[in-house]
Tab-separated table of C-alpha atoms and ligand atoms in Angstrom:
chain	number	residue	atom	x	y	z
A	1	UNK	CA	19.950	-21.037	0.899
A	2	UNK	CA	21.092	-18.039	2.774
A	3	UNK	CA	18.535	-14.499	3.025
A	4	UNK	CA	19.722	-11.903	4.873
A	5	UNK	CA	16.764	-10.346	6.787
A	6	UNK	CA	16.739	-8.898	9.865
A	7	UNK	CA	14.039	-10.396	12.795
A	8	UNK	CA	14.757	-7.297	15.004
A	9	UNK	CA	13.548	-3.973	14.288
A	10	UNK	CA	16.337	-1.193	13.726
A	11	UNK	CA	17.818	0.837	16.395
A	12	UNK	CA	18.127	3.470	14.460
A	13	UNK	CA	15.410	2.888	11.529
A	14	UNK	CA	15.388	6.999	9.856
A	15	UNK	CA	19.399	6.886	9.820
A	16	UNK	CA	19.264	3.693	8.192
A	17	UNK	CA	17.018	4.704	5.673
A	18	UNK	CA	18.742	8.217	5.038
A	19	UNK	CA	21.906	6.165	4.336
A	20	UNK	CA	20.154	4.089	1.937
A	21	UNK	CA	18.876	7.236	0.005
A	22	UNK	CA	22.441	8.543	0.116
A	23	UNK	CA	23.868	5.469	-1.463
A	24	UNK	CA	21.217	5.824	-3.918
A	25	UNK	CA	22.217	9.442	-4.907
A	26	UNK	CA	25.662	8.874	-5.295
A	27	UNK	CA	24.955	6.491	-7.695
A	28	UNK	CA	22.846	8.687	-9.760
A	29	UNK	CA	24.775	11.479	-9.189
A	30	UNK	CA	22.696	13.504	-7.368
A	31	UNK	CA	23.770	15.795	-4.515
A	32	UNK	CA	20.362	16.384	-3.303
A	33	UNK	CA	16.964	14.857	-3.390
A	34	UNK	CA	14.344	17.374	-2.706
A	35	UNK	CA	11.022	15.092	-1.028
A	36	UNK	CA	7.329	16.143	-1.332
A	37	UNK	CA	5.364	12.748	-1.264
A	38	UNK	CA	4.103	12.837	2.665
A	39	UNK	CA	4.771	9.156	2.722
A	40	UNK	CA	8.263	9.583	1.369
A	41	UNK	CA	9.032	12.002	4.591
A	42	UNK	CA	7.210	9.833	7.520
A	43	UNK	CA	9.476	6.885	5.854
A	44	UNK	CA	12.622	9.300	5.636
A	45	UNK	CA	12.563	11.191	8.890
A	46	UNK	CA	9.201	10.017	11.135
A	47	UNK	CA	7.384	13.284	10.539
A	48	UNK	CA	3.384	11.985	9.726
A	49	UNK	CA	1.970	15.760	8.601
A	50	UNK	CA	0.300	15.883	5.506
A	51	UNK	CA	2.386	18.951	4.006
A	52	UNK	CA	6.318	19.585	4.706
A	53	UNK	CA	9.070	19.892	1.675
A	54	UNK	CA	12.501	17.756	2.607
A	55	UNK	CA	15.790	18.225	1.591
A	56	UNK	CA	18.662	15.498	1.930
A	57	UNK	CA	22.132	15.310	0.573
A	58	UNK	CA	25.254	13.699	1.440
A	59	UNK	CA	25.395	15.938	4.756
A	60	UNK	CA	22.117	18.300	4.048
A	61	UNK	CA	19.139	17.063	6.138
A	62	UNK	CA	16.374	19.866	6.420
A	63	UNK	CA	12.612	19.553	6.609
A	64	UNK	CA	10.289	23.227	6.226
A	65	UNK	CA	6.720	22.871	7.636
A	66	UNK	CA	4.115	25.584	8.035
A	67	UNK	CA	3.057	26.746	11.623
A	68	UNK	CA	0.449	23.872	11.768
A	69	UNK	CA	2.719	21.330	11.903
A	70	UNK	CA	5.804	22.833	13.763
A	71	UNK	CA	5.119	21.151	17.131
A	72	UNK	CA	4.267	18.151	15.385
A	73	UNK	CA	7.559	17.965	13.384
A	74	UNK	CA	9.670	19.026	16.288
A	75	UNK	CA	8.049	16.126	18.082
A	76	UNK	CA	8.362	13.594	15.277
A	77	UNK	CA	11.020	13.616	13.068
A	78	UNK	CA	14.714	12.130	13.356
A	79	UNK	CA	17.926	12.945	12.031
A	80	UNK	CA	16.859	16.309	10.456
A	81	UNK	CA	16.622	20.132	10.968
A	82	UNK	CA	13.203	21.352	11.508
A	83	UNK	CA	12.190	24.995	9.621
A	84	UNK	CA	8.906	26.904	10.558
A	85	UNK	CA	8.088	29.024	7.407
A	86	UNK	CA	5.287	31.000	7.641
A	87	UNK	CA	5.154	31.625	3.897
A	88	UNK	CA	5.093	28.949	0.868
A	89	UNK	CA	7.981	26.264	1.956
A	90	UNK	CA	8.599	25.279	-1.479
A	91	UNK	CA	9.407	29.206	-1.919
A	92	UNK	CA	11.768	28.680	1.150
A	93	UNK	CA	13.209	25.726	0.124
A	94	UNK	CA	14.416	26.951	-3.097
A	95	UNK	CA	15.585	30.000	-1.987
A	96	UNK	CA	18.012	27.824	0.562
A	97	UNK	CA	18.979	25.839	-2.565
A	98	UNK	CA	19.748	29.210	-3.982
A	99	UNK	CA	21.950	30.398	-1.384
A	100	UNK	CA	23.576	27.192	-0.944
A	101	UNK	CA	24.325	26.972	-4.860
A	102	UNK	CA	23.659	23.846	-5.826
A	103	UNK	CA	23.787	23.374	-9.095
A	104	UNK	CA	21.467	20.317	-9.903
A	105	UNK	CA	18.968	18.977	-7.363
A	106	UNK	CA	16.273	15.782	-7.989
A	107	UNK	CA	12.816	15.943	-7.179
A	108	UNK	CA	9.657	13.826	-7.068
A	109	UNK	CA	8.015	14.839	-10.303
A	110	UNK	CA	5.232	12.539	-10.111
A	111	UNK	CA	4.328	14.390	-7.189
A	112	UNK	CA	5.014	17.854	-7.576
A	113	UNK	CA	2.309	20.327	-9.239
A	114	UNK	CA	3.441	21.935	-12.415
A	115	UNK	CA	2.142	25.375	-10.418
A	116	UNK	CA	5.055	24.007	-7.578
A	117	UNK	CA	7.565	23.200	-10.310
A	118	UNK	CA	7.334	27.115	-11.840
A	119	UNK	CA	7.735	28.060	-8.367
A	120	UNK	CA	10.636	26.296	-8.000
A	121	UNK	CA	12.236	27.303	-11.277
A	122	UNK	CA	11.536	31.066	-10.764
A	123	UNK	CA	12.852	31.153	-7.351
A	124	UNK	CA	15.773	29.919	-8.412
A	125	UNK	CA	16.537	31.966	-11.273
A	126	UNK	CA	17.518	29.294	-13.466
A	127	UNK	CA	20.663	28.612	-11.608
A	128	UNK	CA	19.595	24.997	-10.798
A	129	UNK	CA	18.731	22.035	-13.208
A	130	UNK	CA	15.693	19.756	-11.384
A	131	UNK	CA	15.845	16.225	-12.194
A	132	UNK	CA	13.075	14.128	-12.381
A	133	UNK	CA	13.859	11.804	-9.959
A	134	UNK	CA	10.230	10.213	-8.593
A	135	UNK	CA	11.059	6.567	-7.425
A	136	UNK	CA	14.204	6.635	-5.827
A	137	UNK	CA	12.598	6.271	-2.193
A	138	UNK	CA	9.865	4.052	-3.350
A	139	UNK	CA	12.971	1.343	-4.390
A	140	UNK	CA	14.111	1.528	-0.541
A	141	UNK	CA	10.738	1.206	0.793
A	142	UNK	CA	10.264	-1.996	-1.440
A	143	UNK	CA	11.892	-3.939	1.284
A	144	UNK	CA	10.652	-3.489	4.644
A	145	UNK	CA	12.811	-3.695	7.961
A	146	UNK	CA	11.730	-5.705	10.387
A	147	UNK	CA	10.230	-2.743	12.360
A	148	UNK	CA	7.474	-1.935	9.353
A	149	UNK	CA	6.906	-6.175	9.045
A	150	UNK	CA	5.297	-5.615	12.670
A	151	UNK	CA	3.310	-2.616	11.873
A	152	UNK	CA	1.787	-4.676	8.721
A	153	UNK	CA	1.468	-7.719	10.791
A	154	UNK	CA	-0.639	-5.924	13.372
A	155	UNK	CA	-2.701	-4.242	10.639
A	156	UNK	CA	-3.215	-7.070	9.370
A	157	UNK	CA	-4.329	-8.720	12.544
A	158	UNK	CA	-7.164	-6.042	13.036
A	159	UNK	CA	-8.188	-6.676	9.675
A	160	UNK	CA	-8.910	-9.983	10.132
A	161	UNK	CA	-10.408	-9.854	13.348
A	162	UNK	CA	-12.749	-6.788	12.399
A	163	UNK	CA	-13.895	-9.195	9.745
A	164	UNK	CA	-14.405	-12.375	12.249
A	165	UNK	CA	-16.389	-9.881	14.363
A	166	UNK	CA	-18.822	-8.476	11.737
A	167	UNK	CA	-19.264	-12.031	9.878
A	168	UNK	CA	-21.879	-12.926	12.194
A	169	UNK	CA	-24.181	-9.521	11.218
A	170	UNK	CA	-23.788	-10.853	7.385
A	171	UNK	CA	-27.559	-12.042	6.376
A	172	UNK	CA	-29.836	-11.444	3.771
A	173	UNK	CA	-31.757	-7.795	4.471
A	174	UNK	CA	-28.561	-6.063	5.668
A	175	UNK	CA	-26.993	-3.041	3.977
A	176	UNK	CA	-23.862	-3.194	2.479
A	177	UNK	CA	-22.935	0.037	4.089
A	178	UNK	CA	-23.861	-0.679	7.646
A	179	UNK	CA	-21.573	-3.474	7.213
A	180	UNK	CA	-18.620	-1.499	5.920
A	181	UNK	CA	-19.253	0.809	8.877
A	182	UNK	CA	-19.538	-1.736	11.248
A	183	UNK	CA	-15.982	-2.836	9.612
A	184	UNK	CA	-14.667	0.370	9.922
A	185	UNK	CA	-16.200	1.115	13.258
A	186	UNK	CA	-14.632	-2.292	14.738
A	187	UNK	CA	-11.203	-1.596	13.039
A	188	UNK	CA	-10.917	1.530	15.073
A	189	UNK	CA	-11.833	-0.188	18.417
A	190	UNK	CA	-8.777	-2.448	17.991
A	191	UNK	CA	-6.639	0.563	17.604
A	192	UNK	CA	-6.605	1.253	13.727
A	193	UNK	CA	-6.438	4.597	12.756
A	194	UNK	CA	-9.131	4.130	10.063
A	195	UNK	CA	-9.511	1.735	7.055
A	196	UNK	CA	-6.592	2.188	4.952
A	197	UNK	CA	-9.131	2.814	1.760
A	198	UNK	CA	-12.757	2.845	1.431
A	199	UNK	CA	-14.246	-0.734	2.495
A	200	UNK	CA	-15.917	-2.255	-0.470
A	201	UNK	CA	-19.216	-4.572	0.016
A	202	UNK	CA	-20.340	-5.341	-2.701
A	203	UNK	CA	-23.093	-7.948	-3.366
A	204	UNK	CA	-25.033	-9.933	-6.136
A	205	UNK	CA	-24.583	-8.038	-9.690
A	206	UNK	CA	-22.779	-5.272	-8.051
A	207	UNK	CA	-19.911	-7.671	-7.072
A	208	UNK	CA	-19.007	-7.841	-11.032
A	209	UNK	CA	-17.439	-4.094	-10.570
A	210	UNK	CA	-13.930	-4.789	-9.481
A	211	UNK	CA	-13.875	-1.893	-7.369
A	212	UNK	CA	-17.433	-1.110	-6.311
A	213	UNK	CA	-17.704	0.915	-2.908
A	214	UNK	CA	-20.505	-0.260	-0.347
A	215	UNK	CA	-23.877	1.272	-1.105
A	216	UNK	CA	-27.261	1.681	-0.316
A	217	UNK	CA	-28.140	-1.814	-1.587
A	218	UNK	CA	-29.543	-4.419	0.713
A	219	UNK	CA	-28.344	-7.807	0.910
A	220	UNK	CA	-30.419	-10.865	-0.976
A	221	UNK	CA	-30.634	-14.543	-0.131
A	222	UNK	CA	-28.768	-16.276	-3.249
A	223	UNK	CA	-26.409	-13.463	-3.466
A	224	UNK	CA	-22.749	-13.751	-3.441
A	225	UNK	CA	-21.100	-10.731	-1.250
A	226	UNK	CA	-17.595	-9.484	-1.812
A	227	UNK	CA	-15.601	-7.699	1.403
A	228	UNK	CA	-12.595	-5.914	0.583
A	229	UNK	CA	-10.928	-4.233	3.650
A	230	UNK	CA	-7.624	-2.792	5.313
A	231	UNK	CA	-6.834	-1.509	8.354
A	232	UNK	CA	-4.497	1.444	9.023
A	233	UNK	CA	-2.407	1.221	11.612
A	234	UNK	CA	0.956	3.636	12.863
A	235	UNK	CA	0.704	4.157	9.338
A	236	UNK	CA	0.838	1.098	7.503
A	237	UNK	CA	-1.650	-0.729	5.929
A	238	UNK	CA	-3.531	-4.345	5.068
A	239	UNK	CA	-5.236	-5.767	2.561
A	240	UNK	CA	-7.852	-8.480	2.608
A	241	UNK	CA	-10.655	-9.869	0.310
A	242	UNK	CA	-13.479	-12.524	1.042
A	243	UNK	CA	-16.342	-13.590	-0.436
A	244	UNK	CA	-19.496	-14.978	1.005
A	245	UNK	CA	-22.744	-16.568	-0.552
A	246	UNK	CA	-25.748	-16.223	0.944
A	247	UNK	CA	-27.147	-19.374	1.889
A	248	UNK	CA	-26.222	-22.829	2.553
A	249	UNK	CA	-26.303	-24.740	-0.820
A	250	UNK	CA	-24.959	-22.874	-3.675
A	251	UNK	CA	-25.452	-23.611	-7.190
A	252	UNK	CA	-23.415	-25.686	-8.979
A	253	UNK	CA	-21.788	-22.782	-11.227
A	254	UNK	CA	-21.229	-20.838	-8.137
A	255	UNK	CA	-19.559	-23.527	-6.085
A	256	UNK	CA	-16.908	-24.581	-9.153
A	257	UNK	CA	-15.998	-20.629	-9.589
A	258	UNK	CA	-15.643	-20.476	-5.899
A	259	UNK	CA	-13.319	-23.275	-5.876
A	260	UNK	CA	-11.097	-22.345	-8.873
A	261	UNK	CA	-10.739	-18.729	-7.108
A	262	UNK	CA	-9.429	-20.465	-4.294
A	263	UNK	CA	-7.137	-22.654	-6.364
A	264	UNK	CA	-6.110	-19.722	-8.237
A	265	UNK	CA	-5.029	-17.832	-4.985
A	266	UNK	CA	-3.248	-20.835	-3.201
A	267	UNK	CA	-1.286	-21.377	-6.497
A	268	UNK	CA	-0.541	-17.538	-6.356
A	269	UNK	CA	0.322	-17.372	-2.508
A	270	UNK	CA	2.603	-20.647	-2.994
A	271	UNK	CA	4.459	-19.217	-5.677
A	272	UNK	CA	5.804	-15.894	-3.586
A	273	UNK	CA	9.153	-15.998	-2.786
A	274	UNK	CA	12.624	-14.537	-2.620
A	275	UNK	CA	13.790	-13.913	-6.235
A	276	UNK	CA	10.330	-14.817	-8.102
A	277	UNK	CA	9.199	-12.541	-10.755
A	278	UNK	CA	5.860	-10.551	-9.933
A	279	UNK	CA	4.744	-12.110	-13.691
A	280	UNK	CA	5.243	-15.571	-12.510
A	281	UNK	CA	2.967	-14.915	-9.380
A	282	UNK	CA	0.488	-13.588	-11.780
A	283	UNK	CA	1.279	-16.596	-14.228
A	284	UNK	CA	0.104	-18.911	-11.496
A	285	UNK	CA	-2.954	-17.724	-10.625
A	286	UNK	CA	-3.762	-17.261	-14.442
A	287	UNK	CA	-2.939	-20.677	-15.054
A	288	UNK	CA	-5.294	-21.930	-12.764
A	289	UNK	CA	-8.130	-19.984	-13.703
A	290	UNK	CA	-7.051	-20.691	-17.568
A	291	UNK	CA	-7.805	-24.627	-16.517
A	292	UNK	CA	-11.203	-23.618	-15.923
A	293	UNK	CA	-12.008	-21.505	-18.886
A	294	UNK	CA	-12.227	-18.546	-16.285
A	295	UNK	CA	-9.128	-16.521	-17.676
A	296	UNK	CA	-11.225	-13.701	-19.584
A	297	UNK	CA	-13.236	-13.281	-16.080
A	298	UNK	CA	-9.640	-12.324	-14.190
A	299	UNK	CA	-9.258	-8.684	-15.564
A	300	UNK	CA	-6.780	-6.896	-13.259
A	301	UNK	CA	-3.394	-7.848	-12.154
A	302	UNK	CA	-2.899	-10.702	-9.115
A	303	UNK	CA	-1.371	-8.537	-6.785
A	304	UNK	CA	0.696	-5.590	-5.685
A	305	UNK	CA	2.900	-4.327	-2.506
A	306	UNK	CA	1.536	-3.123	0.384
A	307	UNK	CA	3.274	-0.790	3.237
A	308	UNK	CA	2.620	3.139	3.919
A	309	UNK	CA	0.812	3.013	0.636
A	310	UNK	CA	-2.215	0.583	-0.060
A	311	UNK	CA	-0.500	0.148	-3.671
A	312	UNK	CA	2.673	0.432	-3.916
A	313	UNK	CA	5.829	-1.756	-5.465
A	314	UNK	CA	6.040	-4.166	-6.931
A	315	UNK	CA	3.032	-4.994	-9.235
A	316	UNK	CA	2.113	-8.387	-9.820
A	317	UNK	CA	0.854	-8.145	-12.887
A	318	UNK	CA	1.704	-10.100	-16.569
A	319	UNK	CA	4.600	-10.304	-17.498
A	320	UNK	CA	6.108	-8.204	-14.597
A	321	UNK	CA	9.921	-8.560	-14.399
A	322	UNK	CA	10.557	-7.139	-10.818
A	323	UNK	CA	11.964	-9.837	-8.379
A	324	UNK	CA	10.469	-10.070	-5.100
A	325	UNK	CA	13.096	-10.077	-2.050
A	326	UNK	CA	12.555	-11.417	1.394
A	327	UNK	CA	10.919	-8.485	3.412
A	328	UNK	CA	8.456	-7.701	0.333
A	329	UNK	CA	4.637	-7.154	1.751
A	330	UNK	CA	2.385	-8.138	-1.663
A	331	UNK	CA	-0.972	-9.400	-1.817
A	332	UNK	CA	-2.350	-12.263	-3.885
A	333	UNK	CA	-6.105	-11.447	-5.439
A	334	UNK	CA	-7.078	-13.166	-8.453
A	335	UNK	CA	-10.986	-12.720	-8.951
A	336	UNK	CA	-13.597	-13.281	-11.739
A	337	UNK	CA	-16.429	-11.016	-12.730
A	338	UNK	CA	-19.444	-11.870	-14.316
A	339	UNK	CA	-21.898	-9.504	-15.647
A	340	UNK	CA	-25.246	-10.105	-13.805
A	341	UNK	CA	-24.251	-12.696	-11.883
A	342	UNK	CA	-21.504	-10.757	-9.725
A	343	UNK	CA	-17.555	-11.633	-8.295
A	344	UNK	CA	-15.736	-13.747	-6.352
A	345	UNK	CA	-11.941	-12.318	-5.042
A	346	UNK	CA	-10.056	-13.765	-2.617
A	347	UNK	CA	-6.808	-11.840	-1.316
A	348	UNK	CA	-4.654	-11.657	1.482
A	349	UNK	CA	-1.600	-9.551	2.569
A	350	UNK	CA	1.449	-11.659	2.248
A	351	UNK	CA	4.982	-11.588	3.756
A	352	UNK	CA	7.569	-13.032	1.408
A	353	UNK	CA	9.616	-14.674	4.386
A	354	UNK	CA	13.194	-16.191	4.217
A	355	UNK	CA	11.968	-19.674	3.549
A	356	UNK	CA	8.519	-18.691	1.602
A	357	UNK	CA	5.482	-17.264	1.853
A	358	UNK	CA	3.803	-16.094	5.341
A	359	UNK	CA	0.032	-15.437	4.961
A	360	UNK	CA	-0.706	-12.081	7.380
A	361	UNK	CA	-4.375	-11.765	6.827
A	362	UNK	CA	-5.394	-15.020	8.567
A	363	UNK	CA	-9.214	-14.988	7.976
A	364	UNK	CA	-10.608	-18.391	6.643
A	365	UNK	CA	-11.784	-18.673	3.325
A	366	UNK	CA	-13.501	-22.210	3.466
A	367	UNK	CA	-17.078	-21.687	5.269
A	368	UNK	CA	-17.898	-19.589	2.908
A	369	UNK	CA	-21.466	-20.017	2.692
A	370	UNK	CA	-24.068	-18.145	5.396
A	371	UNK	CA	-27.179	-20.148	5.932
B	401	ZN	ZN1	-8.184	-5.361	-1.289
B	402	ZN	ZN1	-5.365	-5.281	-2.927
C-alpha cells in the first residue's frame, strides 16, 4: 500500500494552500471566495490577527485589515496584497468587489454575522450573488502538511510534559483551579502561547460532567479526577485527557471501569488508519464499552479532528462516513460518566500516519493511582 504523505515541510505552504483553494473554487464554479474566519486567513496567508477580510480568486489575493493590524499583516501575510482600511473592512472589500464587477462570490456563511451580510448586500447594491461556501477551506485543512504536523507534535509534547510535571502535585487537599493554573503556567514556560481551551480538572462527582471546568473544589481521598488539557503553539492545538484515582487501592468497581475505558481507548486508537470511516473508530470504542455494559454511560462522540481549531473536521461519531486520510490528526477519547460517582475519560491526540496510528500525547495511562 502506497500512501502519499510528505515528510518534509513544504517550502511555500501558503502558495500551496491557495492553489488548492483555487482548484476547489473552480470545481464549484465560484470565481472568488471571501474569507472572514481568522483561522482560515491564517491558514491561507499566514496573518494571525483577530480581524481581517480576505478575497481569493483565480488571480486575485487581497487582505483588508484595520490600522491595528497593518504592521502585523505586512510582516506576516504571504502571497497576498495587504490593504489598510480605516473604516469598515467589510465595506472596503464590498466596494472592491463591486468595482471589479464580479457577479458571484462565495462567502463563509457560518462565520459572517447577519449585520455583516446585510452590509455586503447593501454595499454591492444587489449586483453580486453571495453563495454560502463555508467549509471549503476546512476541507483543505482536514489533511495536515508536514509543517503543520510538526507544530501539532510540539504542542502535544508540551502538553504531555506539563502534565508529567504537575502529576506529583496532585493529592487530596489541593484545589482543582490551582492544578489547572499550574498546568497552564507550565505549558507557557515550555513555549506554549497558552491553553487551547480552559483546562478541565474535575474531581469526584464533578467528573460526571464531561465538560466541567476547574472549580474551587478541593480534591478528596478516594476520588477520581479527570484532567483534560491542551497547549496551543504557533496556532496549533493539542488535546489530552488523563484520569487518576486518589488512593492506592481503588475498589473493584472503579478498577473495572478504568480498565474498560482504557480498553475502549486502545481499540479506538488501533482502528485509526488511512481509509477508515470516522464511525468505525467510534464503533470500536463503543463495542469495547458495551462488552462491560457501559455503553449507556458513554454520552459523547469518540473523537474529533485537531489542528488550528481544538475541534475541527472530522468528527469520530456514530455512523460518521467521513474517511480518515494519512495526515489527519484526530483524538480518541472514550469516557464513562456516572452520576454521584464521577467520570473516567482517557484521550490522546493521534496522527493518521502512513503505516497506522501514531500517538502524539505520550503521557502514560497506567500508574493511574496516587497514594
Ligand atoms: Zn480534551
Ligand atoms: Zn477532545
